[in-house]
Every structure is written in C-alpha cells, then in structure tokens.
mmCIF file of C-alpha atoms in Angstrom:
data_model
loop_
_atom_site.group_PDB
_atom_site.id
_atom_site.type_symbol
_atom_site.label_atom_id
_atom_site.label_comp_id
_atom_site.label_asym_id
_atom_site.label_seq_id
_atom_site.Cartn_x
_atom_site.Cartn_y
_atom_site.Cartn_z
ATOM 1 C CA MET A 1 -27.556 67.743 -173.605
ATOM 2 C CA THR A 2 -28.920 70.358 -171.216
ATOM 3 C CA ASN A 3 -28.323 70.219 -167.506
ATOM 4 C CA ALA A 4 -31.278 68.764 -165.617
ATOM 5 C CA PRO A 5 -32.862 71.037 -162.990
ATOM 6 C CA GLN A 6 -31.978 70.337 -159.376
ATOM 7 C CA LEU A 7 -34.643 68.608 -157.327
ATOM 8 C CA PRO A 8 -35.334 69.956 -153.843
ATOM 9 C CA GLU A 9 -34.325 67.779 -150.922
ATOM 10 C CA SER A 10 -37.375 66.866 -148.866
ATOM 11 C CA GLY A 11 -36.234 64.698 -145.986
ATOM 12 C CA TRP A 12 -35.021 61.154 -145.626
ATOM 13 C CA ARG A 13 -38.517 59.634 -145.605
ATOM 14 C CA GLN A 14 -39.407 60.951 -149.054
ATOM 15 C CA ARG A 15 -35.997 60.096 -150.504
ATOM 16 C CA LEU A 16 -36.271 56.565 -149.141
ATOM 17 C CA ALA A 17 -39.781 56.027 -150.440
ATOM 18 C CA GLY A 18 -39.058 57.535 -153.841
ATOM 19 C CA ALA A 19 -41.559 58.885 -156.318
ATOM 20 C CA GLY A 20 -44.383 56.446 -156.912
ATOM 21 C CA GLY A 21 -42.676 53.288 -155.603
ATOM 22 C CA GLY A 22 -42.717 53.422 -151.809
ATOM 23 C CA VAL A 23 -40.826 51.019 -149.571
ATOM 24 C CA LEU A 24 -42.827 48.016 -150.782
ATOM 25 C CA GLY A 25 -42.166 49.007 -154.374
ATOM 26 C CA ASP A 26 -38.450 49.232 -153.690
ATOM 27 C CA VAL A 27 -38.448 45.800 -152.040
ATOM 28 C CA SER A 28 -40.307 44.309 -155.000
ATOM 29 C CA GLY A 29 -38.213 46.179 -157.556
ATOM 30 C CA ALA A 30 -34.970 45.054 -155.955
ATOM 31 C CA PHE A 31 -35.690 41.575 -157.334
ATOM 32 C CA GLY A 32 -36.731 42.792 -160.778
ATOM 33 C CA ASP A 33 -33.466 41.789 -162.460
ATOM 34 C CA LEU A 34 -33.127 38.263 -161.093
ATOM 35 C CA GLY A 35 -33.963 36.712 -164.454
ATOM 36 C CA THR A 36 -30.611 37.802 -165.851
ATOM 37 C CA PHE A 37 -28.710 37.683 -162.544
ATOM 38 C CA LEU A 38 -29.537 34.188 -161.313
ATOM 39 C CA PRO A 39 -28.630 31.989 -164.319
ATOM 40 C CA TYR A 40 -25.057 33.224 -164.658
ATOM 41 C CA VAL A 41 -24.353 33.293 -160.927
ATOM 42 C CA ILE A 42 -25.956 29.921 -160.176
ATOM 43 C CA VAL A 43 -24.039 28.085 -162.868
ATOM 44 C CA ALA A 44 -20.701 29.822 -162.309
ATOM 45 C CA ILE A 45 -20.811 29.081 -158.563
ATOM 46 C CA GLY A 46 -22.654 25.764 -158.658
ATOM 47 C CA ALA A 47 -20.202 24.325 -161.177
ATOM 48 C CA GLY A 48 -17.186 25.481 -159.183
ATOM 49 C CA LEU A 49 -16.056 27.913 -161.878
ATOM 50 C CA LEU A 50 -16.059 30.860 -159.437
ATOM 51 C CA SER A 51 -16.090 31.036 -155.631
ATOM 52 C CA PRO A 52 -19.284 32.333 -153.995
ATOM 53 C CA ALA A 53 -17.741 34.724 -151.455
ATOM 54 C CA PRO A 54 -15.928 37.034 -153.920
ATOM 55 C CA VAL A 55 -18.788 36.831 -156.443
ATOM 56 C CA PHE A 56 -21.441 37.959 -153.963
ATOM 57 C CA ALA A 57 -19.055 40.424 -152.308
ATOM 58 C CA GLY A 58 -18.530 41.976 -155.744
ATOM 59 C CA PHE A 59 -22.236 42.471 -156.299
ATOM 60 C CA ALA A 60 -22.638 43.807 -152.745
ATOM 61 C CA ALA A 61 -19.947 46.405 -153.451
ATOM 62 C CA GLY A 62 -21.527 47.193 -156.804
ATOM 63 C CA TYR A 63 -24.979 47.883 -155.411
ATOM 64 C CA LEU A 64 -23.556 49.863 -152.506
ATOM 65 C CA LEU A 65 -21.638 52.003 -155.004
ATOM 66 C CA VAL A 66 -24.818 52.484 -157.049
ATOM 67 C CA ALA A 67 -26.738 53.632 -153.970
ATOM 68 C CA ILE A 68 -24.016 56.137 -153.069
ATOM 69 C CA VAL A 69 -23.258 57.491 -156.552
ATOM 70 C CA TYR A 70 -26.613 57.393 -158.361
ATOM 71 C CA ARG A 71 -29.163 57.204 -155.484
ATOM 72 C CA LEU A 72 -31.375 55.262 -157.888
ATOM 73 C CA PRO A 73 -31.955 51.546 -158.638
ATOM 74 C CA VAL A 74 -29.292 51.300 -161.359
ATOM 75 C CA ALA A 75 -28.651 47.634 -162.128
ATOM 76 C CA VAL A 76 -25.433 45.751 -161.423
ATOM 77 C CA GLN A 77 -25.455 42.724 -163.710
ATOM 78 C CA PRO A 78 -23.062 39.971 -164.709
ATOM 79 C CA MET A 79 -21.410 40.885 -168.008
ATOM 80 C CA LYS A 80 -23.405 38.708 -170.387
ATOM 81 C CA ALA A 81 -20.805 38.119 -173.080
ATOM 82 C CA VAL A 82 -18.144 37.131 -170.560
ATOM 83 C CA GLY A 83 -20.744 35.071 -168.702
ATOM 84 C CA ALA A 84 -21.711 33.147 -171.823
ATOM 85 C CA VAL A 85 -18.070 32.347 -172.581
ATOM 86 C CA ILE A 86 -17.471 31.251 -168.963
ATOM 87 C CA LEU A 87 -20.419 28.874 -169.032
ATOM 88 C CA ALA A 88 -19.349 27.417 -172.380
ATOM 89 C CA GLY A 89 -15.931 26.600 -170.921
ATOM 90 C CA GLY A 90 -14.017 29.252 -172.858
ATOM 91 C CA LEU A 91 -12.424 31.020 -169.878
ATOM 92 C CA SER A 92 -10.634 29.714 -166.810
ATOM 93 C CA GLY A 93 -10.920 31.418 -163.428
ATOM 94 C CA GLY A 94 -7.663 33.258 -163.997
ATOM 95 C CA GLU A 95 -8.783 34.426 -167.412
ATOM 96 C CA VAL A 96 -12.038 35.745 -165.961
ATOM 97 C CA ALA A 97 -9.929 37.876 -163.616
ATOM 98 C CA TRP A 98 -7.767 39.062 -166.525
ATOM 99 C CA ALA A 99 -10.809 39.891 -168.671
ATOM 100 C CA GLY A 100 -12.516 41.806 -165.861
ATOM 101 C CA ALA A 101 -9.389 43.780 -165.029
ATOM 102 C CA MET A 102 -8.731 44.657 -168.688
ATOM 103 C CA LEU A 103 -12.332 45.712 -169.245
ATOM 104 C CA GLY A 104 -12.167 47.804 -166.076
ATOM 105 C CA ALA A 105 -9.000 49.573 -167.199
ATOM 106 C CA ILE A 106 -10.441 50.284 -170.663
ATOM 107 C CA LEU A 107 -13.715 51.621 -169.253
ATOM 108 C CA LEU A 108 -11.935 53.883 -166.779
ATOM 109 C CA THR A 109 -9.705 55.217 -169.564
ATOM 110 C CA LEU A 110 -12.719 55.949 -171.765
ATOM 111 C CA ALA A 111 -14.596 57.544 -168.854
ATOM 112 C CA ALA A 112 -11.729 59.995 -168.429
ATOM 113 C CA SER A 113 -11.772 60.832 -172.139
ATOM 114 C CA PRO A 114 -14.207 62.941 -174.167
ATOM 115 C CA LEU A 115 -14.067 60.203 -176.819
ATOM 116 C CA LEU A 116 -16.367 57.826 -174.923
ATOM 117 C CA LEU A 117 -19.439 58.239 -177.134
ATOM 118 C CA ARG A 118 -17.321 58.090 -180.277
ATOM 119 C CA ALA A 119 -15.735 54.850 -179.060
ATOM 120 C CA ALA A 120 -19.212 53.411 -178.494
ATOM 121 C CA ARG A 121 -19.966 53.948 -182.188
ATOM 122 C CA VAL A 122 -16.755 52.458 -183.579
ATOM 123 C CA ILE A 123 -18.354 49.035 -184.082
ATOM 124 C CA PRO A 124 -21.627 49.315 -186.057
ATOM 125 C CA GLN A 125 -24.829 48.470 -184.207
ATOM 126 C CA SER A 126 -25.590 45.664 -186.665
ATOM 127 C CA VAL A 127 -22.342 43.916 -185.702
ATOM 128 C CA VAL A 128 -22.940 44.463 -181.972
ATOM 129 C CA THR A 129 -26.423 42.992 -182.326
ATOM 130 C CA GLY A 130 -25.007 40.010 -184.216
ATOM 131 C CA LEU A 131 -22.382 39.394 -181.540
ATOM 132 C CA GLN A 132 -25.070 39.506 -178.864
ATOM 133 C CA ALA A 133 -27.300 37.107 -180.804
ATOM 134 C CA GLY A 134 -24.388 34.738 -181.420
ATOM 135 C CA LEU A 135 -23.545 34.647 -177.715
ATOM 136 C CA GLY A 136 -27.213 33.959 -177.058
ATOM 137 C CA LEU A 137 -26.941 30.935 -179.368
ATOM 138 C CA VAL A 138 -23.832 29.763 -177.492
ATOM 139 C CA LEU A 139 -25.706 30.028 -174.215
ATOM 140 C CA LEU A 140 -28.754 28.292 -175.689
ATOM 141 C CA ALA A 141 -26.570 25.349 -176.752
ATOM 142 C CA VAL A 142 -25.264 25.063 -173.191
ATOM 143 C CA ALA A 143 -28.828 25.217 -171.877
ATOM 144 C CA ALA A 144 -30.008 22.505 -174.284
ATOM 145 C CA ARG A 145 -27.293 20.100 -173.138
ATOM 146 C CA LEU A 146 -28.181 20.700 -169.500
ATOM 147 C CA MET A 147 -31.907 20.234 -170.136
ATOM 148 C CA GLY A 148 -31.349 17.150 -172.271
ATOM 149 C CA GLY A 149 -31.015 14.895 -169.237
ATOM 150 C CA ASP A 150 -34.597 15.466 -168.118
ATOM 151 C CA TRP A 151 -36.902 17.245 -170.555
ATOM 152 C CA LEU A 152 -39.946 16.212 -168.486
ATOM 153 C CA LEU A 153 -38.667 18.539 -165.760
ATOM 154 C CA ALA A 154 -37.221 21.205 -168.056
ATOM 155 C CA VAL A 155 -40.360 21.790 -170.149
ATOM 156 C CA PRO A 156 -42.620 22.787 -167.216
ATOM 157 C CA ALA A 157 -39.834 25.040 -165.944
ATOM 158 C CA LEU A 158 -39.609 26.724 -169.363
ATOM 159 C CA ALA A 159 -43.382 27.131 -169.364
ATOM 160 C CA LEU A 160 -43.221 28.839 -165.963
ATOM 161 C CA LEU A 161 -40.448 31.199 -167.073
ATOM 162 C CA SER A 162 -42.278 31.996 -170.314
ATOM 163 C CA LEU A 163 -45.071 33.580 -168.258
ATOM 164 C CA THR A 164 -42.720 36.546 -167.978
ATOM 165 C CA TRP A 165 -43.792 37.523 -171.487
ATOM 166 C CA VAL A 166 -47.416 37.649 -170.274
ATOM 167 C CA TRP A 167 -46.816 39.159 -166.825
ATOM 168 C CA PRO A 168 -43.403 40.887 -166.820
ATOM 169 C CA ARG A 169 -43.691 41.728 -163.111
ATOM 170 C CA GLY A 170 -44.059 38.112 -162.031
ATOM 171 C CA PRO A 171 -41.151 36.733 -159.922
ATOM 172 C CA PHE A 172 -41.038 33.509 -161.922
ATOM 173 C CA ALA A 173 -37.265 33.028 -161.924
ATOM 174 C CA LEU A 174 -37.144 33.500 -158.157
ATOM 175 C CA ALA A 175 -40.055 31.072 -157.708
ATOM 176 C CA LEU A 176 -38.312 28.445 -159.839
ATOM 177 C CA VAL A 177 -35.093 28.756 -157.842
ATOM 178 C CA ALA A 178 -37.022 28.517 -154.542
ATOM 179 C CA VAL A 179 -38.784 25.325 -155.661
ATOM 180 C CA ALA A 180 -35.544 23.871 -157.024
ATOM 181 C CA VAL A 181 -33.667 24.512 -153.774
ATOM 182 C CA ALA A 182 -36.517 23.171 -151.640
ATOM 183 C CA PHE A 183 -37.249 20.015 -153.634
ATOM 184 C CA GLY A 184 -34.165 19.658 -155.866
ATOM 185 C CA PRO A 185 -32.860 16.246 -154.715
ATOM 186 C CA SER A 186 -36.282 14.657 -155.294
ATOM 187 C CA LEU A 187 -36.729 16.295 -158.705
ATOM 188 C CA GLY A 188 -33.641 15.267 -160.640
ATOM 189 C CA ALA A 189 -29.866 14.949 -160.932
ATOM 190 C CA PRO A 190 -27.851 17.868 -159.463
ATOM 191 C CA LEU A 191 -25.953 20.353 -161.573
ATOM 192 C CA ASP A 192 -23.314 18.745 -163.816
ATOM 193 C CA MET A 193 -21.501 21.334 -165.933
ATOM 194 C CA SER A 194 -19.588 18.617 -167.779
ATOM 195 C CA LEU A 195 -22.826 18.312 -169.761
ATOM 196 C CA ALA A 196 -22.179 21.843 -170.999
ATOM 197 C CA GLY A 197 -18.520 21.280 -171.834
ATOM 198 C CA ALA A 198 -17.212 23.402 -168.959
ATOM 199 C CA SER A 199 -14.709 22.239 -166.370
ATOM 200 C CA PRO A 200 -14.228 23.712 -162.884
ATOM 201 C CA ASP A 201 -10.473 23.335 -163.312
ATOM 202 C CA GLY A 202 -10.483 25.226 -166.613
ATOM 203 C CA HIS A 203 -7.062 25.665 -168.199
ATOM 204 C CA ALA A 204 -3.932 27.713 -167.634
ATOM 205 C CA ALA A 205 -4.673 31.432 -167.566
ATOM 206 C CA SER A 206 -3.810 33.207 -170.809
ATOM 207 C CA PRO A 207 -4.160 37.003 -170.963
ATOM 208 C CA TRP A 208 -4.435 36.716 -174.754
ATOM 209 C CA ASN A 209 -7.376 34.292 -174.550
ATOM 210 C CA ALA A 210 -8.960 36.527 -171.908
ATOM 211 C CA PHE A 211 -8.707 39.457 -174.326
ATOM 212 C CA VAL A 212 -9.910 37.593 -177.419
ATOM 213 C CA SER A 213 -12.670 35.506 -175.792
ATOM 214 C CA GLY A 214 -13.718 37.893 -173.038
ATOM 215 C CA VAL A 215 -12.821 41.515 -173.736
ATOM 216 C CA LEU A 216 -13.470 41.715 -177.492
ATOM 217 C CA PRO A 217 -17.054 40.429 -177.431
ATOM 218 C CA GLN A 218 -17.954 42.208 -174.191
ATOM 219 C CA LEU A 219 -16.586 45.717 -174.762
ATOM 220 C CA PRO A 220 -18.940 46.785 -177.605
ATOM 221 C CA LEU A 221 -21.936 45.353 -175.743
ATOM 222 C CA THR A 222 -20.970 47.217 -172.591
ATOM 223 C CA LEU A 223 -20.362 50.525 -174.338
ATOM 224 C CA LEU A 224 -23.684 50.324 -176.181
ATOM 225 C CA ASN A 225 -26.040 48.629 -173.725
ATOM 226 C CA ALA A 226 -24.494 49.393 -170.332
ATOM 227 C CA VAL A 227 -23.300 52.940 -171.008
ATOM 228 C CA VAL A 228 -25.097 54.730 -173.864
ATOM 229 C CA VAL A 229 -28.484 52.949 -173.732
ATOM 230 C CA ALA A 230 -28.406 52.617 -169.931
ATOM 231 C CA ALA A 231 -28.008 56.384 -169.499
ATOM 232 C CA ALA A 232 -30.845 57.015 -171.975
ATOM 233 C CA VAL A 233 -33.155 54.526 -170.213
ATOM 234 C CA ALA A 234 -32.446 56.075 -166.814
ATOM 235 C CA ARG A 235 -33.230 59.563 -168.112
ATOM 236 C CA THR A 236 -36.452 58.303 -169.692
ATOM 237 C CA LEU A 237 -37.645 56.495 -166.559
ATOM 238 C CA TYR A 238 -36.500 58.924 -163.872
ATOM 239 C CA GLY A 239 -36.361 62.276 -165.673
ATOM 240 C CA PRO A 240 -34.493 64.970 -163.709
ATOM 241 C CA GLY A 241 -33.883 62.450 -160.929
ATOM 242 C CA ALA A 242 -31.370 60.708 -163.206
ATOM 243 C CA ARG A 243 -29.138 63.763 -163.473
ATOM 244 C CA ARG A 244 -26.260 61.783 -161.904
ATOM 245 C CA VAL A 245 -26.582 58.909 -164.415
ATOM 246 C CA SER A 246 -24.302 60.033 -167.243
ATOM 247 C CA GLU A 247 -22.460 57.946 -169.832
ATOM 248 C CA ARG A 248 -19.028 58.799 -168.443
ATOM 249 C CA ARG A 249 -20.085 58.076 -164.858
ATOM 250 C CA LEU A 250 -21.573 54.688 -165.821
ATOM 251 C CA ALA A 251 -18.329 53.789 -167.578
ATOM 252 C CA ALA A 252 -16.349 54.951 -164.537
ATOM 253 C CA THR A 253 -18.293 52.958 -161.939
ATOM 254 C CA SER A 254 -18.302 49.818 -164.118
ATOM 255 C CA GLY A 255 -14.605 50.239 -164.750
ATOM 256 C CA ALA A 256 -13.722 50.742 -161.084
ATOM 257 C CA LEU A 257 -15.730 47.702 -159.963
ATOM 258 C CA ASN A 258 -14.081 45.403 -162.474
ATOM 259 C CA LEU A 259 -10.542 46.698 -162.163
ATOM 260 C CA LEU A 260 -10.582 46.527 -158.361
ATOM 261 C CA LEU A 261 -12.668 43.402 -157.741
ATOM 262 C CA ALA A 262 -12.286 41.010 -160.705
ATOM 263 C CA PRO A 263 -8.671 40.142 -159.787
ATOM 264 C CA PHE A 264 -9.990 38.889 -156.424
ATOM 265 C CA GLY A 265 -12.576 36.552 -157.952
ATOM 266 C CA ALA A 266 -15.605 38.785 -158.541
ATOM 267 C CA MET A 267 -17.669 38.163 -161.649
ATOM 268 C CA PRO A 268 -17.238 40.924 -164.282
ATOM 269 C CA MET A 269 -20.113 43.402 -163.818
ATOM 270 C CA CYS A 270 -21.819 46.220 -165.691
ATOM 271 C CA HIS A 271 -24.936 48.443 -165.524
ATOM 272 C CA GLY A 272 -27.312 46.878 -168.068
ATOM 273 C CA ALA A 273 -30.126 48.940 -169.552
ATOM 274 C CA GLY A 274 -32.524 45.991 -169.277
ATOM 275 C CA GLY A 275 -31.723 45.658 -165.592
ATOM 276 C CA ILE A 276 -32.513 49.321 -164.952
ATOM 277 C CA ALA A 277 -35.855 48.850 -166.719
ATOM 278 C CA GLY A 278 -36.503 45.634 -164.757
ATOM 279 C CA HIS A 279 -35.936 47.263 -161.375
ATOM 280 C CA HIS A 280 -38.206 50.159 -162.348
ATOM 281 C CA ARG A 281 -40.930 47.904 -163.784
ATOM 282 C CA PHE A 282 -41.216 46.027 -160.500
ATOM 283 C CA GLY A 283 -41.610 49.251 -158.510
ATOM 284 C CA ALA A 284 -38.110 50.352 -157.436
ATOM 285 C CA ARG A 285 -37.715 54.126 -157.325
ATOM 286 C CA SER A 286 -35.052 55.003 -154.732
ATOM 287 C CA LEU A 287 -31.720 54.021 -153.224
ATOM 288 C CA ALA A 288 -33.547 51.612 -150.886
ATOM 289 C CA ALA A 289 -33.578 48.939 -153.627
ATOM 290 C CA PRO A 290 -29.807 48.838 -154.268
ATOM 291 C CA LEU A 291 -29.138 49.075 -150.513
ATOM 292 C CA LEU A 292 -31.331 46.017 -149.934
ATOM 293 C CA LEU A 293 -29.529 44.081 -152.661
ATOM 294 C CA ALA A 294 -26.144 45.139 -151.272
ATOM 295 C CA LEU A 295 -27.185 43.797 -147.855
ATOM 296 C CA LEU A 296 -28.490 40.480 -149.238
ATOM 297 C CA CYS A 297 -25.386 39.928 -151.377
ATOM 298 C CA ALA A 298 -23.151 40.747 -148.413
ATOM 299 C CA LEU A 299 -24.991 38.173 -146.286
ATOM 300 C CA ALA A 300 -24.595 35.608 -149.080
ATOM 301 C CA ALA A 301 -20.865 36.375 -149.242
ATOM 302 C CA LEU A 302 -20.574 35.777 -145.490
ATOM 303 C CA SER A 303 -22.652 32.591 -145.490
ATOM 304 C CA GLY A 304 -19.681 30.262 -145.912
ATOM 305 C CA ASP A 305 -20.706 26.924 -147.413
ATOM 306 C CA LEU A 306 -24.437 27.608 -147.189
ATOM 307 C CA VAL A 307 -24.890 29.131 -150.664
ATOM 308 C CA PRO A 308 -22.895 26.429 -152.530
ATOM 309 C CA ALA A 309 -24.816 23.751 -150.627
ATOM 310 C CA LEU A 310 -28.143 25.268 -151.635
ATOM 311 C CA LEU A 311 -27.080 25.694 -155.264
ATOM 312 C CA ALA A 312 -25.897 22.100 -155.374
ATOM 313 C CA ARG A 313 -29.496 21.013 -154.791
ATOM 314 C CA ILE A 314 -30.716 22.489 -158.081
ATOM 315 C CA PRO A 315 -31.116 19.861 -160.838
ATOM 316 C CA SER A 316 -29.185 20.366 -164.075
ATOM 317 C CA SER A 317 -32.365 20.482 -166.146
ATOM 318 C CA LEU A 318 -33.723 23.420 -164.113
ATOM 319 C CA VAL A 319 -30.426 25.274 -164.403
ATOM 320 C CA GLY A 320 -30.663 24.672 -168.140
ATOM 321 C CA ALA A 321 -34.128 26.223 -168.177
ATOM 322 C CA LEU A 322 -32.798 29.316 -166.404
ATOM 323 C CA LEU A 323 -29.934 29.549 -168.895
ATOM 324 C CA ALA A 324 -32.375 29.189 -171.787
ATOM 325 C CA TYR A 325 -34.298 32.122 -170.323
ATOM 326 C CA ALA A 326 -31.093 34.171 -170.217
ATOM 327 C CA ALA A 327 -30.199 33.081 -173.766
ATOM 328 C CA VAL A 328 -33.538 34.264 -175.115
ATOM 329 C CA ASP A 329 -32.968 37.568 -173.316
ATOM 330 C CA LEU A 330 -29.742 37.934 -175.331
ATOM 331 C CA LEU A 331 -31.271 36.748 -178.597
ATOM 332 C CA ALA A 332 -34.567 38.640 -178.569
ATOM 333 C CA SER A 333 -33.166 42.136 -178.158
ATOM 334 C CA ARG A 334 -35.141 45.133 -179.342
ATOM 335 C CA ARG A 335 -32.282 46.072 -181.672
ATOM 336 C CA LEU A 336 -32.704 42.727 -183.439
ATOM 337 C CA VAL A 337 -36.451 43.186 -183.843
ATOM 338 C CA ASP A 338 -36.134 46.800 -185.008
ATOM 339 C CA ALA A 339 -33.177 46.234 -187.354
ATOM 340 C CA ARG A 340 -33.475 47.481 -190.943
ATOM 341 C CA PRO A 341 -33.950 44.705 -193.537
ATOM 342 C CA ASP A 342 -30.536 45.346 -195.111
ATOM 343 C CA CYS A 343 -28.868 45.008 -191.664
ATOM 344 C CA ARG A 344 -30.332 41.602 -190.894
ATOM 345 C CA PRO A 345 -27.911 39.645 -193.120
ATOM 346 C CA VAL A 346 -25.027 41.342 -191.274
ATOM 347 C CA ILE A 347 -26.555 40.352 -187.938
ATOM 348 C CA ALA A 348 -27.004 36.774 -189.149
ATOM 349 C CA VAL A 349 -23.408 36.498 -190.397
ATOM 350 C CA ALA A 350 -21.967 37.859 -187.133
ATOM 351 C CA ALA A 351 -24.268 35.666 -185.038
ATOM 352 C CA LEU A 352 -23.551 32.413 -186.881
ATOM 353 C CA ALA A 353 -19.803 33.056 -186.963
ATOM 354 C CA THR A 354 -19.811 33.792 -183.220
ATOM 355 C CA TRP A 355 -21.810 30.658 -182.516
ATOM 356 C CA GLY A 356 -19.686 28.387 -184.672
ATOM 357 C CA LEU A 357 -16.193 29.875 -184.507
ATOM 358 C CA GLY A 358 -16.061 32.222 -181.520
ATOM 359 C CA ALA A 359 -16.383 35.918 -180.776
ATOM 360 C CA LEU A 360 -13.269 37.034 -182.664
ATOM 361 C CA ALA A 361 -14.469 35.318 -185.842
ATOM 362 C CA GLY A 362 -17.935 36.775 -185.317
ATOM 363 C CA LEU A 363 -16.523 40.280 -184.978
ATOM 364 C CA ALA A 364 -14.384 39.911 -188.119
ATOM 365 C CA ALA A 365 -17.190 38.352 -190.159
ATOM 366 C CA GLY A 366 -19.663 40.986 -189.008
ATOM 367 C CA LEU A 367 -17.363 43.870 -189.912
ATOM 368 C CA ALA A 368 -16.739 42.346 -193.356
ATOM 369 C CA ALA A 369 -20.469 41.854 -193.936
ATOM 370 C CA GLU A 370 -21.176 45.420 -192.794
ATOM 371 C CA ALA A 371 -18.579 46.744 -195.254
ATOM 372 C CA VAL A 372 -20.312 44.839 -198.057
ATOM 373 C CA ARG A 373 -23.700 46.175 -196.953
ATOM 374 C CA VAL A 374 -22.474 49.777 -196.966
ATOM 375 C CA ARG A 375 -20.920 49.348 -200.422
ATOM 376 C CA ILE A 376 -24.118 47.844 -201.835
ATOM 377 C CA ARG A 377 -26.212 50.600 -200.267
ATOM 378 C CA ARG A 378 -23.964 53.312 -201.672
ATOM 379 C CA GLY A 379 -24.024 51.656 -205.077
ATOM 380 C CA ALA A 380 -27.806 51.500 -205.035
ATOM 381 C CA GLY A 381 -27.964 55.147 -203.990
ATOM 382 C CA SER A 382 -25.605 56.217 -206.782
ATOM 383 C CA ALA A 383 -27.633 54.266 -209.336
ATOM 384 C CA THR A 384 -30.853 55.907 -208.183
ATOM 385 C CA LEU A 385 -29.275 59.363 -208.358
ATOM 386 C CA THR A 386 -27.977 58.684 -211.880
ATOM 387 C CA GLN A 387 -31.421 57.607 -213.041
ATOM 388 C CA GLU A 388 -33.015 60.742 -211.586
ATOM 389 C CA ASN A 389 -30.442 62.990 -213.222
ATOM 390 C CA GLY A 390 -31.031 61.304 -216.564
ATOM 391 C CA ARG A 391 -34.722 62.091 -216.616
#
C-alpha cells in the first residue's frame, strides 16, 4: 500500500465543514448509524443489564478518540456479536466486562504486531459470515419474543423501519424511538426482557464463559469487519483524507477503548465498516460529527435517571422491532449475498449451529464444513486436471 499524499491545511472553517458535507451534513451524518446503535443500547440499559452512565460515557470517549485520532466520522458501534449474546441472556454484567477487556487486550497485541492482517484471515470468510448470520438468527428470535406480545404495534413499526431499504438516508429508527418515548405508555406494555430470556441479575461472572460466548464469536467479526473492511471503506469514501485510518490503528483504538473502559461497565465497542458508510451516506465528512456524538453521549451519561426513565417508556413490541432491524442488518450482509455457491452450505452449517448450540459450536461446525468444502473442491480440480491430461 502506497503512502497517501498529504493534504494541505486550510483553516479551521474548512476542516470543520469538510469536503462536500458542511456543518448541516455533519449534523445529519452524526445520526447515520443509529439503526445499529439504538437497539443494543436501548435493550441493554432498559432491561437493567448495563448501567446507562458507563455505557454512554464509553461511547462519548470513543467518539472523542475518533475525532482526535482520525479527524473523520469513523463509527463507534456496540460489538454486535457480544451484543447479541448479552440480549439473549448469555452473558452477565461481569462477563461483559471480562469479554470487553479480553478483546481489548487481544486487539492491542495484534495492533502492535505485523501479523494483524494474517490473523484476520485465520478463520475463513465463509465461517465468519456463518457466525454473523447465526448471531442474527439469535437476535431475531429475541426480537420475535418481544414483538409477540403486541403484533398490531410491532408490524407498523417494522413497516416504518423497512423504509430504510427504499430511502437509506431516512432517520426512521430515530423517529420510531422519539414516538415510542413520547407516547409509549399509551401504546403498549413497557420493556420486559424476561420475554427474551434475559435477566438483569444474570449469573456469576465466569471468565471462561466470557471467552467462549463473547470473545470467540466477536473476534473474527471485529478483525474482518471493524479492522480490514473498515479501513478499506474509509479509504474508498474519503480517499487521501483517510490516510490516518489504517488497520493497525483501528485495532489499537478499539483495543484501548475496550481494555480501559469495559471493566468499568462500558459496552464493548468497535469501528464497524457499515457505521462508517452510514455516517458518510447521511452527509458527515469531518470531525464535527464525532465531536457532536461525543457531546450528546456525555450529556446522556450525566443525565442521571433521565435516560433510564425515558427508555422505560418504550413498549416491548417496539424494542422488538428495533432488534429485528438490527438482526436483519447482521443477517443480510453483503458477504452473504456475494458468497460463492460452494461456500453457502458452510455458511448455513455455521449459522444453524450458532443459532441452535451457541457460538463455539458454530465456529467448530463451520471450520469442519469448510474443511470438507476445500477437500471436495480440490478433488474436483484434480479430477478435471486428470481428464484434461488424458485427452
């Protein structure tokens, strides 16, 4: 990879406005990733699984770090695999802290090593895609149980969120949350995570369960989507302006955030490629967008009981609709759509095993299926070569 040319500095006004976005674009683009941010945060806080102050303080620190290090609207997202396991009741609060700290230590170690890109390719893409799809199914099951109490409310909410596929720049998730907070008590029963099988009390913290249920499924997704693909997306969208957004730096900032903040109750975080694209699609071009988000998250962290009180107004069925939206985001990845035909059985095996038996089983089943696929492909190639040599 060649070094990008240095851009000339041209004053604080131009740097703040950014190329093509302007201040209004940055304000709009700051909210471009709410579709994946809100579902995890609302449920984790609203159900009492995590405390609001450290969660929002973590995201405030993350976006402030992004503004300082990258000077671009690089996303700071909840780690989706860990988030799905949290919402399904698979991790207690203590185990979330363990998982975040372990992931942070691993990412920092890889960032300091030249082996980062090689480590990202250790687990085949077909298996990573299957793990992601399986976690999407887990999240979809949680969403279905939450929506089951009031489908008459959930279906219109799903219809509103589905407009994102027609108008990607529409703030539909934010609009749904605003309506739910304003009119929640008159719309339906408040959030009840017992419907999803999760308990605010969780269970005794086990570092082993944190590693198996949190670290193992999340690490390959982070290395692929939040490091390798995220750096590529940033370079594509911002060109030479993304010269600071390298794979090793993304791993380092993600690692530092999780290692330092997860033990204090922050939600595990990463820099998702889809979030970078979402911020850009809505108009964000400069450090103004992450600075705005850092400010808003800091205010939420300092709001005391206000945020939990507002979240408590949201009916379970509407939270389920938001989770279904997030589940589809996990399921309908571009890597799934673009997968080669011979890779799709591997994806299906890993996904179904993850859904039915957990992430560790999904990883093992996916690797076994991938080994079979490679052997069959090599056998078919050898047979073809033998036939050609015999002619």
